[in-house]
């Protein structure tokens, strides 16, 4: 049973070749681009949503930070579409793989930190010591602040992985519990089915929220460092 | 690379590259009524020719890409309308679900006959 529970998270392969690449490349097909001013309904809706989120996200940055707007908006669109597509039956969610989330988190975080150290060295180093700390505590606090800086990419990646994976796993478990109980005791199976519906709504919310949190934190690191 | 039957069907169903002379009137039928099996559309292939039709399809990367492109443009007429609805995207998602099912078939195969999960 253990093998079957986690089997859905295994990366799909076609005769040993990774098909995960194909699945990662699928979401852009759902977001059409167009060179017309007035588009069809799908394109208009998506453009409106993208403008809404980009305005919301990028107002807090200065000019230098806004050069990252393409990166951040494409990041949030990618994570949202990938998470939402993962809620379909039998589909594979690339964001459940820690490798992919690390690949997203580490370069973005490193870019923001290196930029901060290069252009505003004094400000970036000043983050390591909060204002007004008592003098004996300074060495310890610098160590703690360094660790909290270095752990940021790990936290970003693990947060996204754990949330999405846990949600999928919980849905698998409750779904199989519903199926197993449906033959034994029908009312309890219906109760558990209600729980499944609520979980699905939660999962949709989690998919959206996780994308938002990821991108928000990256933009926060950017704001500190520009 | 494993191709689903869906791709080859799309590829040849809409391949209008070589217009068959069968449509151009019966007076030319004696001259050019023999169309190679490879270029026939799926509904015109006879049942005995089906394996050879599948095997002779264009499986090179550019052929596969051409098949996807033709399929995409054929699908695009459901999207590029002024008042599109949710059904355009739903078709793609349904195909995606079937596509993912084919990947997890190997794992699901063992679940059918089990009494206790």
Coordinates of C-alpha atoms in Angstrom, one line a residue:
Chain A
X1 CA 0.0 0.0 0.0
X2 CA 2.9 2.4 0.7
X3 CA 4.1 2.0 -2.8
X4 CA 0.7 2.9 -4.3
X5 CA 0.2 5.9 -2.1
X6 CA 3.3 7.7 -3.3
X7 CA 3.3 6.3 -6.8
X8 CA 1.4 9.2 -8.1
X9 CA 4.2 11.5 -7.2
X10 CA 6.7 9.6 -9.3
X11 CA 7.9 11.5 -12.3
X12 CA 6.4 10.1 -15.4
X13 CA 8.7 8.5 -17.9
X14 CA 8.3 7.4 -21.5
X15 CA 10.5 4.4 -22.0
X16 CA 12.9 5.9 -19.5
X17 CA 12.9 9.4 -20.9
X18 CA 11.6 12.1 -18.7
X19 CA 8.2 13.1 -19.8
X20 CA 8.0 15.6 -16.9
X21 CA 9.6 18.1 -19.4
X22 CA 6.5 17.8 -21.6
X23 CA 4.2 18.3 -18.7
X24 CA 6.0 21.3 -17.5
X25 CA 5.8 22.8 -21.0
X26 CA 2.0 22.2 -21.2
X27 CA 0.7 25.3 -19.2
X28 CA 1.8 27.9 -21.7
X29 CA -0.5 26.4 -24.3
X30 CA -3.4 27.6 -22.1
X31 CA -2.2 31.2 -22.0
X32 CA -2.5 32.5 -25.5
X33 CA -0.7 35.6 -26.7
X34 CA -2.2 37.8 -29.4
X35 CA -1.1 40.7 -31.4
X36 CA -4.6 42.3 -31.7
X37 CA -5.8 45.1 -29.5
X38 CA -9.1 43.5 -28.8
X39 CA -8.9 39.8 -28.4
X40 CA -11.2 36.8 -27.8
X41 CA -12.7 36.3 -24.5
X42 CA -10.1 33.9 -23.2
X43 CA -7.2 36.2 -24.0
X44 CA -9.0 39.2 -22.6
X45 CA -9.8 37.5 -19.3
X46 CA -6.2 36.4 -18.9
X47 CA -4.8 39.7 -19.8
X48 CA -7.0 41.5 -17.3
X49 CA -6.0 39.0 -14.6
X50 CA -2.3 39.4 -15.4
X51 CA -2.6 43.2 -15.3
X52 CA -4.4 43.1 -12.0
X53 CA -1.7 40.9 -10.3
X54 CA 1.2 42.7 -11.8
X55 CA -0.1 46.1 -10.7
X56 CA -0.7 44.7 -7.2
X57 CA 2.7 43.2 -6.9
X58 CA 5.0 45.8 -8.5
X59 CA 3.7 49.0 -6.9
X60 CA 6.0 48.7 -3.9
X61 CA 9.2 48.5 -5.9
X62 CA 11.3 51.3 -7.1
X63 CA 12.5 51.6 -10.7
X64 CA 15.3 49.1 -10.3
X65 CA 13.1 46.6 -8.7
X66 CA 10.5 46.9 -11.5
X67 CA 13.0 45.5 -14.0
X68 CA 12.2 42.2 -12.3
X69 CA 8.4 42.5 -13.1
X70 CA 8.5 40.1 -16.1
X71 CA 10.2 37.5 -14.0
X72 CA 7.9 37.7 -11.1
X73 CA 4.7 37.8 -13.1
X74 CA 5.7 34.8 -15.2
X75 CA 6.7 33.1 -11.9
X76 CA 3.3 33.6 -10.4
X77 CA 1.5 32.6 -13.6
X78 CA 3.6 29.4 -13.8
X79 CA 3.1 28.3 -10.2
X80 CA -0.7 29.1 -10.3
X81 CA -1.4 27.2 -13.5
X82 CA 0.8 24.3 -12.5
X83 CA -0.8 23.9 -9.1
X84 CA -4.3 24.2 -10.5
X85 CA -3.6 21.7 -13.3
X86 CA -2.4 19.3 -10.6
X87 CA -5.9 19.2 -9.2
X88 CA -7.2 17.3 -12.2
X89 CA -7.4 13.6 -11.9
X90 CA -4.3 11.5 -12.7
X91 CA -2.3 14.6 -13.5
X92 CA 1.3 15.1 -12.5
X93 CA 2.2 18.3 -10.6
X94 CA 5.8 19.4 -11.2
X95 CA 5.7 21.6 -8.1
X96 CA 5.5 18.5 -5.9
X97 CA 9.1 17.7 -6.8
X98 CA 11.5 19.4 -4.5
X99 CA 14.1 19.5 -7.2
X100 CA 12.0 21.8 -9.3
X101 CA 11.1 24.2 -6.4
X102 CA 14.7 24.4 -5.4
X103 CA 15.6 25.2 -9.0
X104 CA 13.1 28.1 -8.9
X105 CA 13.9 29.4 -5.4
X106 CA 17.7 29.3 -5.3
X107 CA 18.4 31.4 -8.4
X108 CA 15.8 34.0 -7.6
X109 CA 16.9 34.4 -4.0
X110 CA 20.6 34.4 -4.9
X111 CA 20.0 37.0 -7.6
X112 CA 18.3 39.3 -5.2
X113 CA 20.9 38.9 -2.5
X114 CA 23.9 39.3 -4.8
X115 CA 22.3 42.4 -6.3
X116 CA 21.8 43.8 -2.8
X117 CA 25.4 43.1 -1.8
X118 CA 26.8 44.5 -5.0
X119 CA 24.9 47.8 -5.3
X120 CA 24.1 48.6 -1.7
X121 CA 26.7 46.8 0.3
X122 CA 26.2 48.8 3.5
X123 CA 22.5 48.4 3.6
X124 CA 22.7 44.7 2.8
X125 CA 25.2 44.1 5.6
X126 CA 23.1 46.3 7.9
X127 CA 20.3 43.8 7.7
X128 CA 22.4 41.4 9.8
X129 CA 22.1 43.5 12.9
X130 CA 18.7 44.9 13.9
X131 CA 18.7 48.3 15.5
X132 CA 19.0 48.6 19.2
X133 CA 20.3 45.3 20.3
X134 CA 22.3 45.1 23.5
X135 CA 26.0 44.9 23.0
X136 CA 26.7 41.4 24.5
X137 CA 24.2 39.8 22.2
X138 CA 25.7 41.1 18.9
X139 CA 27.9 38.1 17.9
X140 CA 25.1 35.6 18.5
X141 CA 22.6 37.8 16.7
X142 CA 24.8 38.1 13.6
X143 CA 25.1 34.3 13.4
X144 CA 21.4 34.0 13.8
X145 CA 20.7 36.6 11.1
X146 CA 23.1 34.9 8.7
X147 CA 21.4 31.6 9.2
X148 CA 18.0 33.1 8.7
X149 CA 19.3 34.7 5.4
X150 CA 20.8 31.4 4.2
X151 CA 17.7 29.4 5.0
X152 CA 15.4 31.6 2.9
X153 CA 15.7 29.7 -0.4
X154 CA 15.3 26.3 1.4
X155 CA 12.2 27.6 3.2
X156 CA 10.7 28.9 -0.1
X157 CA 11.2 25.6 -1.9
X158 CA 10.2 23.3 1.0
X159 CA 7.1 25.4 1.8
X160 CA 5.8 25.1 -1.7
X161 CA 6.6 21.4 -2.0
X162 CA 5.2 20.4 1.3
X163 CA 2.0 22.3 0.9
X164 CA 1.1 20.9 -2.5
X165 CA 2.3 17.4 -1.7
X166 CA 0.4 17.3 1.6
X167 CA -2.8 18.5 -0.1
X168 CA -2.6 15.9 -2.8
X169 CA -1.8 13.1 -0.4
X170 CA -4.7 14.0 1.9
X171 CA -7.1 14.0 -1.1
X172 CA -5.8 10.6 -2.1
X173 CA -6.3 9.2 1.4
X174 CA -9.7 10.6 1.9
X175 CA -10.8 9.6 -1.6
X176 CA -9.8 6.0 -1.1
X177 CA -11.4 6.0 2.4
X178 CA -14.7 7.1 0.8
X179 CA -14.5 4.4 -1.8
X180 CA -13.6 1.7 0.8
X181 CA -16.4 2.8 3.1
X182 CA -19.1 3.1 0.5
X183 CA -19.7 -0.6 0.5
X184 CA -19.7 -1.0 4.2
X185 CA -21.6 2.0 5.6
X186 CA -23.1 4.4 3.1
X187 CA -23.9 7.4 5.4
X188 CA -20.4 7.7 6.7
X189 CA -19.1 7.5 3.2
X190 CA -21.3 10.4 2.3
X191 CA -19.9 12.4 5.3
X192 CA -16.4 11.7 4.1
X193 CA -17.4 12.7 0.6
X194 CA -18.4 16.0 2.0
X195 CA -15.0 16.3 3.6
X196 CA -13.5 15.6 0.2
X197 CA -15.5 18.3 -1.5
X198 CA -14.3 20.8 1.2
X199 CA -10.8 19.6 0.8
X200 CA -11.0 20.2 -2.9
X201 CA -12.1 23.8 -2.4
X202 CA -9.2 24.2 0.1
X203 CA -6.8 22.8 -2.4
X204 CA -7.9 25.3 -5.0
X205 CA -7.3 28.0 -2.5
X206 CA -3.9 26.6 -1.5
X207 CA -2.8 26.4 -5.1
X208 CA -3.5 30.1 -5.6
X209 CA -2.2 31.1 -2.2
X210 CA 1.1 29.2 -2.5
X211 CA 1.9 30.8 -5.8
X212 CA 1.1 34.2 -4.3
X213 CA 3.3 33.6 -1.2
X214 CA 6.2 32.4 -3.2
X215 CA 6.2 35.3 -5.5
X216 CA 5.5 37.8 -2.7
X217 CA 8.5 36.6 -0.7
X218 CA 10.8 36.8 -3.7
X219 CA 9.6 40.3 -4.3
X220 CA 10.1 41.1 -0.6
X221 CA 13.7 39.9 -0.8
X222 CA 14.0 42.0 -3.9
X223 CA 12.7 45.1 -2.1
X224 CA 15.2 44.7 0.7
X225 CA 18.0 44.5 -1.8
X226 CA 17.2 47.3 -4.3
Chain B
X1 CA 9.2 8.5 -28.2
X2 CA 5.8 7.0 -27.7
X3 CA 3.1 8.4 -29.8
X4 CA -0.6 8.0 -29.0
X5 CA -2.9 7.1 -31.7
X6 CA -4.5 10.5 -31.2
X7 CA -1.5 12.2 -32.7
X8 CA -1.3 10.1 -35.8
X9 CA -5.0 10.5 -36.3
X10 CA -4.7 14.3 -36.1
X11 CA -1.7 14.3 -38.4
X12 CA -3.3 12.5 -41.2
X13 CA -6.9 13.5 -40.7
X14 CA -6.0 17.1 -41.6
X15 CA -3.1 16.6 -43.9
X16 CA -4.2 18.4 -47.0
X17 CA -0.7 18.6 -48.4
X18 CA -1.4 16.3 -51.4
X19 CA -4.9 16.8 -52.7
X20 CA -6.2 13.5 -53.9
X21 CA -7.3 13.4 -57.5
X22 CA -10.4 11.5 -56.5
X23 CA -12.2 14.7 -55.9
X24 CA -11.4 16.3 -59.1
X25 CA -13.8 14.6 -61.3
X26 CA -14.2 11.2 -62.8
X27 CA -12.6 11.9 -66.1
X28 CA -9.1 11.9 -64.5
X29 CA -9.8 8.9 -62.3
X30 CA -8.0 6.5 -64.6
X31 CA -4.8 8.5 -64.6
X32 CA -4.2 9.3 -60.9
X33 CA -6.6 7.4 -58.8
X34 CA -3.9 5.6 -56.9
X35 CA -3.0 7.6 -53.8
X36 CA -0.2 6.3 -51.7
X37 CA -1.3 4.8 -48.4
X38 CA 0.8 7.2 -46.4
X39 CA -1.1 10.3 -47.5
X40 CA -4.6 9.0 -47.1
X41 CA -6.8 10.5 -44.4
X42 CA -7.8 8.1 -41.6
X43 CA -11.3 7.6 -42.7
X44 CA -10.2 6.6 -46.2
X45 CA -7.7 4.0 -45.1
X46 CA -9.0 0.5 -45.5
X47 CA -9.0 -1.7 -42.5
X48 CA -6.3 -4.1 -43.9
X49 CA -4.0 -1.2 -44.6
X50 CA -4.2 0.2 -41.1
X51 CA -0.9 -1.2 -39.6
X52 CA 1.1 -0.1 -42.6
X53 CA -0.6 3.3 -42.5
X54 CA 0.4 3.7 -38.9
X55 CA 3.9 2.5 -39.5
X56 CA 4.5 4.8 -42.5
X57 CA 3.6 8.0 -40.6
X58 CA 6.1 10.7 -40.3
X59 CA 7.7 10.2 -36.9
X60 CA 10.6 12.5 -37.2
X61 CA 10.7 15.4 -34.8
X62 CA 9.6 17.9 -37.5
X63 CA 6.8 15.5 -38.5
X64 CA 5.6 15.3 -34.9
X65 CA 5.9 19.0 -34.5
X66 CA 3.9 19.5 -37.7
X67 CA 1.2 17.2 -36.3
X68 CA 1.0 19.2 -33.1
X69 CA 0.9 22.4 -35.1
X70 CA -1.9 21.3 -37.3
X71 CA -3.9 20.0 -34.4
X72 CA -3.3 23.3 -32.5
X73 CA -4.6 25.4 -35.4
X74 CA -7.5 23.1 -35.9
X75 CA -8.4 23.5 -32.2
X76 CA -7.8 27.2 -32.3
X77 CA -11.1 27.8 -34.1
X78 CA -12.8 27.0 -30.8
X79 CA -10.8 29.6 -29.0
X80 CA -10.4 32.5 -31.3
X81 CA -14.0 33.6 -31.3
X82 CA -15.3 36.8 -29.8
X83 CA -17.6 35.1 -27.3
X84 CA -15.7 31.9 -26.5
X85 CA -16.9 29.8 -23.6
X86 CA -15.5 27.5 -21.1
X87 CA -15.8 24.5 -23.4
X88 CA -12.8 25.4 -25.5
X89 CA -10.4 25.1 -22.6
X90 CA -12.3 22.1 -21.2
X91 CA -11.6 20.1 -24.3
X92 CA -7.9 20.6 -23.8
X93 CA -8.1 19.7 -20.1
X94 CA -10.0 16.6 -20.9
X95 CA -7.3 15.5 -23.3
X96 CA -4.7 16.3 -20.7
X97 CA -6.5 14.1 -18.2
X98 CA -6.6 11.2 -20.7
X99 CA -2.9 11.8 -21.5
X100 CA -2.0 11.7 -17.8
X101 CA -4.1 8.6 -17.4
X102 CA -2.0 6.8 -19.9
X103 CA 1.0 7.5 -17.8
X104 CA -0.5 6.3 -14.6
X105 CA -2.0 3.2 -16.2
X106 CA 1.0 1.1 -15.3
X107 CA 0.4 1.8 -11.6
X108 CA -3.4 1.6 -11.7
X109 CA -3.3 -1.8 -13.4
X110 CA -2.6 -3.5 -10.2
X111 CA -5.4 -1.8 -8.3
X112 CA -8.3 -3.4 -10.2
X113 CA -8.3 -6.9 -8.9
X114 CA -7.3 -6.1 -5.4
X115 CA -9.8 -6.8 -2.7
X116 CA -8.2 -4.8 0.1
X117 CA -6.3 -1.6 -0.7

